[in-house]
């Protein structure tokens, strides 16, 4: 059974959130220093980016977009705040936005070498159904969750 942090607030990304988000991404090796400018413009122009406030500071972020019957998303939590229920709060927030008739699927891509994240998604009811390569050629699993009626 997973726990959900009680004092979590999820809100849309604002430009003042950029530096904490980049710090979180760097801590997970999701963005290289020389690509920060390109990554920043992506965030500032996206409407589907959310940040998670925990203890009055940005501790995690989520990028979600929809395509057809699916909602694809990625998330990252600050390493010092793992296992505080923040990731569970994000996933629950996204699950609540699924519609069994219009958009029943929630999908996350997880690197094959990232066992901790794979176990997290399994604990949230996701199943690893597909194996593919990401844009960098790394092996990833597509974890999905289906909202039933």
PDB file of C-alpha atoms in Angstrom, residues 20-148:
ATOM      1  CA  UNK A  20      13.731  24.319  -9.388  1.00  0.00           C
ATOM      2  CA  UNK A  21      12.388  22.171 -12.245  1.00  0.00           C
ATOM      3  CA  UNK A  22      15.725  22.218 -14.074  1.00  0.00           C
ATOM      4  CA  UNK A  23      17.504  21.300 -10.817  1.00  0.00           C
ATOM      5  CA  UNK A  24      15.184  18.306 -10.373  1.00  0.00           C
ATOM      6  CA  UNK A  25      15.695  17.264 -14.003  1.00  0.00           C
ATOM      7  CA  UNK A  26      19.475  17.533 -13.656  1.00  0.00           C
ATOM      8  CA  UNK A  27      19.430  15.426 -10.503  1.00  0.00           C
ATOM      9  CA  UNK A  28      17.743  12.679 -12.550  1.00  0.00           C
ATOM     10  CA  UNK A  29      20.083  13.243 -15.521  1.00  0.00           C
ATOM     11  CA  UNK A  30      17.098  14.186 -17.685  1.00  0.00           C
ATOM     12  CA  UNK A  31      18.640  17.342 -19.139  1.00  0.00           C
ATOM     13  CA  UNK A  32      22.243  18.175 -19.992  1.00  0.00           C
ATOM     14  CA  UNK A  33      23.650  21.607 -19.161  1.00  0.00           C
ATOM     15  CA  UNK A  34      24.133  22.564 -22.806  1.00  0.00           C
ATOM     16  CA  UNK A  35      20.444  21.895 -23.564  1.00  0.00           C
ATOM     17  CA  UNK A  36      18.914  23.926 -20.731  1.00  0.00           C
ATOM     18  CA  UNK A  37      17.967  26.833 -23.039  1.00  0.00           C
ATOM     19  CA  UNK A  38      16.021  24.576 -25.413  1.00  0.00           C
ATOM     20  CA  UNK A  39      14.409  22.729 -22.525  1.00  0.00           C
ATOM     21  CA  UNK A  40      13.419  26.027 -20.871  1.00  0.00           C
ATOM     22  CA  UNK A  41      11.581  27.240 -23.955  1.00  0.00           C
ATOM     23  CA  UNK A  42       9.671  23.969 -24.111  1.00  0.00           C
ATOM     24  CA  UNK A  43       8.458  24.448 -20.544  1.00  0.00           C
ATOM     25  CA  UNK A  44       7.575  28.096 -20.974  1.00  0.00           C
ATOM     26  CA  UNK A  45       5.480  27.328 -24.070  1.00  0.00           C
ATOM     27  CA  UNK A  46       3.696  24.252 -22.770  1.00  0.00           C
ATOM     28  CA  UNK A  47       0.257  24.225 -21.209  1.00  0.00           C
ATOM     29  CA  UNK A  48       0.525  20.668 -19.930  1.00  0.00           C
ATOM     30  CA  UNK A  49       3.345  21.158 -17.440  1.00  0.00           C
ATOM     31  CA  UNK A  50       2.607  20.971 -13.745  1.00  0.00           C
ATOM     32  CA  UNK A  51       4.676  21.416 -10.631  1.00  0.00           C
ATOM     33  CA  UNK A  52       4.123  19.870  -7.245  1.00  0.00           C
ATOM     34  CA  UNK A  53       4.523  21.989  -4.152  1.00  0.00           C
ATOM     35  CA  UNK A  54       5.342  20.128  -0.965  1.00  0.00           C
ATOM     36  CA  UNK A  55       6.276  21.990   2.192  1.00  0.00           C
ATOM     37  CA  UNK A  56       5.805  25.256   0.241  1.00  0.00           C
ATOM     38  CA  UNK A  57       8.470  24.552  -2.408  1.00  0.00           C
ATOM     39  CA  UNK A  58       8.644  22.879  -5.826  1.00  0.00           C
ATOM     40  CA  UNK A  59       9.603  19.259  -5.151  1.00  0.00           C
ATOM     41  CA  UNK A  60       8.424  17.557  -8.345  1.00  0.00           C
ATOM     42  CA  UNK A  61       7.110  18.199 -11.820  1.00  0.00           C
ATOM     43  CA  UNK A  62       4.979  16.439 -14.382  1.00  0.00           C
ATOM     44  CA  UNK A  63       4.588  16.862 -18.126  1.00  0.00           C
ATOM     45  CA  UNK A  64       1.444  15.356 -19.616  1.00  0.00           C
ATOM     46  CA  UNK A  65      -0.074  15.442 -23.075  1.00  0.00           C
ATOM     47  CA  UNK A  66      -3.000  13.717 -24.699  1.00  0.00           C
ATOM     48  CA  UNK A  67      -3.236  11.886 -27.969  1.00  0.00           C
ATOM     49  CA  UNK A  68      -6.355  10.009 -28.978  1.00  0.00           C
ATOM     50  CA  UNK A  69      -7.466   7.684 -26.198  1.00  0.00           C
ATOM     51  CA  UNK A  70      -4.261   8.095 -24.181  1.00  0.00           C
ATOM     52  CA  UNK A  71      -2.680  10.545 -21.778  1.00  0.00           C
ATOM     53  CA  UNK A  72       1.105  10.290 -21.856  1.00  0.00           C
ATOM     54  CA  UNK A  73       3.123  11.681 -18.986  1.00  0.00           C
ATOM     55  CA  UNK A  74       6.500  11.907 -17.359  1.00  0.00           C
ATOM     56  CA  UNK A  75       7.301  12.936 -13.824  1.00  0.00           C
ATOM     57  CA  UNK A  76      10.299  13.498 -11.613  1.00  0.00           C
ATOM     58  CA  UNK A  77      10.533  14.011  -7.857  1.00  0.00           C
ATOM     59  CA  UNK A  78      13.447  15.725  -6.114  1.00  0.00           C
ATOM     60  CA  UNK A  79      15.762  12.947  -4.808  1.00  0.00           C
ATOM     61  CA  UNK A  80      15.576  14.246  -1.223  1.00  0.00           C
ATOM     62  CA  UNK A  81      11.780  13.833  -1.265  1.00  0.00           C
ATOM     63  CA  UNK A  82      11.398  10.356  -2.719  1.00  0.00           C
ATOM     64  CA  UNK A  83       9.080   8.084  -0.711  1.00  0.00           C
ATOM     65  CA  UNK A  84       7.121  11.034   0.701  1.00  0.00           C
ATOM     66  CA  UNK A  85       3.997  10.211  -1.348  1.00  0.00           C
ATOM     67  CA  UNK A  86       4.585  12.972  -3.897  1.00  0.00           C
ATOM     68  CA  UNK A  87       4.738  10.647  -6.920  1.00  0.00           C
ATOM     69  CA  UNK A  88       1.599   8.872  -5.734  1.00  0.00           C
ATOM     70  CA  UNK A  89      -0.168  12.242  -5.458  1.00  0.00           C
ATOM     71  CA  UNK A  90       0.771  13.080  -9.067  1.00  0.00           C
ATOM     72  CA  UNK A  91      -0.400   9.709 -10.388  1.00  0.00           C
ATOM     73  CA  UNK A  92      -3.688   9.940  -8.445  1.00  0.00           C
ATOM     74  CA  UNK A  93      -4.212  13.465  -9.824  1.00  0.00           C
ATOM     75  CA  UNK A  94      -3.750  12.185 -13.391  1.00  0.00           C
ATOM     76  CA  UNK A  95      -5.897   9.094 -12.820  1.00  0.00           C
ATOM     77  CA  UNK A  96      -8.741  11.367 -11.690  1.00  0.00           C
ATOM     78  CA  UNK A  97      -8.576  13.135 -15.058  1.00  0.00           C
ATOM     79  CA  UNK A  98      -9.097   9.962 -17.091  1.00  0.00           C
ATOM     80  CA  UNK A  99     -12.481   9.282 -18.666  1.00  0.00           C
ATOM     81  CA  UNK A 100     -13.400   5.599 -19.216  1.00  0.00           C
ATOM     82  CA  UNK A 101     -15.172   6.434 -22.482  1.00  0.00           C
ATOM     83  CA  UNK A 102     -13.062   9.212 -24.000  1.00  0.00           C
ATOM     84  CA  UNK A 103      -9.560   8.823 -22.599  1.00  0.00           C
ATOM     85  CA  UNK A 104      -9.129   5.649 -20.514  1.00  0.00           C
ATOM     86  CA  UNK A 105      -5.341   5.131 -20.797  1.00  0.00           C
ATOM     87  CA  UNK A 106      -2.488   6.684 -18.825  1.00  0.00           C
ATOM     88  CA  UNK A 107       0.963   5.812 -20.213  1.00  0.00           C
ATOM     89  CA  UNK A 108       4.491   6.448 -18.901  1.00  0.00           C
ATOM     90  CA  UNK A 109       7.783   5.474 -20.527  1.00  0.00           C
ATOM     91  CA  UNK A 110      10.378   4.134 -18.092  1.00  0.00           C
ATOM     92  CA  UNK A 111      13.986   3.325 -18.880  1.00  0.00           C
ATOM     93  CA  UNK A 112      14.887  -0.327 -18.627  1.00  0.00           C
ATOM     94  CA  UNK A 113      17.718   0.445 -16.205  1.00  0.00           C
ATOM     95  CA  UNK A 114      15.416   2.413 -13.846  1.00  0.00           C
ATOM     96  CA  UNK A 115      14.153  -0.389 -11.619  1.00  0.00           C
ATOM     97  CA  UNK A 116      12.998   1.949  -8.824  1.00  0.00           C
ATOM     98  CA  UNK A 117      10.590   3.747 -11.176  1.00  0.00           C
ATOM     99  CA  UNK A 118       9.361   0.478 -12.655  1.00  0.00           C
ATOM    100  CA  UNK A 119       8.505  -0.782  -9.178  1.00  0.00           C
ATOM    101  CA  UNK A 120       6.775   2.517  -8.365  1.00  0.00           C
ATOM    102  CA  UNK A 121       4.483   2.254 -11.386  1.00  0.00           C
ATOM    103  CA  UNK A 122       3.708  -1.389 -10.653  1.00  0.00           C
ATOM    104  CA  UNK A 123       2.700  -0.373  -7.118  1.00  0.00           C
ATOM    105  CA  UNK A 124       0.333   2.209  -8.658  1.00  0.00           C
ATOM    106  CA  UNK A 125      -1.481  -0.422 -10.740  1.00  0.00           C
ATOM    107  CA  UNK A 126       0.381   0.105 -14.024  1.00  0.00           C
ATOM    108  CA  UNK A 127       1.425  -2.784 -16.259  1.00  0.00           C
ATOM    109  CA  UNK A 128       4.528  -2.908 -18.461  1.00  0.00           C
ATOM    110  CA  UNK A 129       3.048  -3.921 -21.791  1.00  0.00           C
ATOM    111  CA  UNK A 130       5.488  -2.692 -24.431  1.00  0.00           C
ATOM    112  CA  UNK A 131       9.229  -2.579 -24.896  1.00  0.00           C
ATOM    113  CA  UNK A 132      10.672  -0.007 -27.292  1.00  0.00           C
ATOM    114  CA  UNK A 133      13.542   2.449 -27.855  1.00  0.00           C
ATOM    115  CA  UNK A 134      13.419   6.118 -26.894  1.00  0.00           C
ATOM    116  CA  UNK A 135      14.786   8.975 -29.021  1.00  0.00           C
ATOM    117  CA  UNK A 136      18.298   8.355 -27.674  1.00  0.00           C
ATOM    118  CA  UNK A 137      18.143   4.655 -28.533  1.00  0.00           C
ATOM    119  CA  UNK A 138      17.797   3.491 -24.921  1.00  0.00           C
ATOM    120  CA  UNK A 139      15.509   0.610 -24.049  1.00  0.00           C
ATOM    121  CA  UNK A 140      12.286   1.701 -22.350  1.00  0.00           C
ATOM    122  CA  UNK A 141       9.090   0.074 -21.151  1.00  0.00           C
ATOM    123  CA  UNK A 142       5.679   1.605 -21.709  1.00  0.00           C
ATOM    124  CA  UNK A 143       3.749   1.293 -18.452  1.00  0.00           C
ATOM    125  CA  UNK A 144       0.020   1.804 -18.798  1.00  0.00           C
ATOM    126  CA  UNK A 145      -2.983   2.144 -16.562  1.00  0.00           C
ATOM    127  CA  UNK A 146      -6.540   1.716 -17.825  1.00  0.00           C
ATOM    128  CA  UNK A 147      -9.445   3.380 -16.096  1.00  0.00           C
ATOM    129  CA  UNK A 148     -12.334   0.927 -16.122  1.00  0.00           C
TER     130      UNK A 148
END
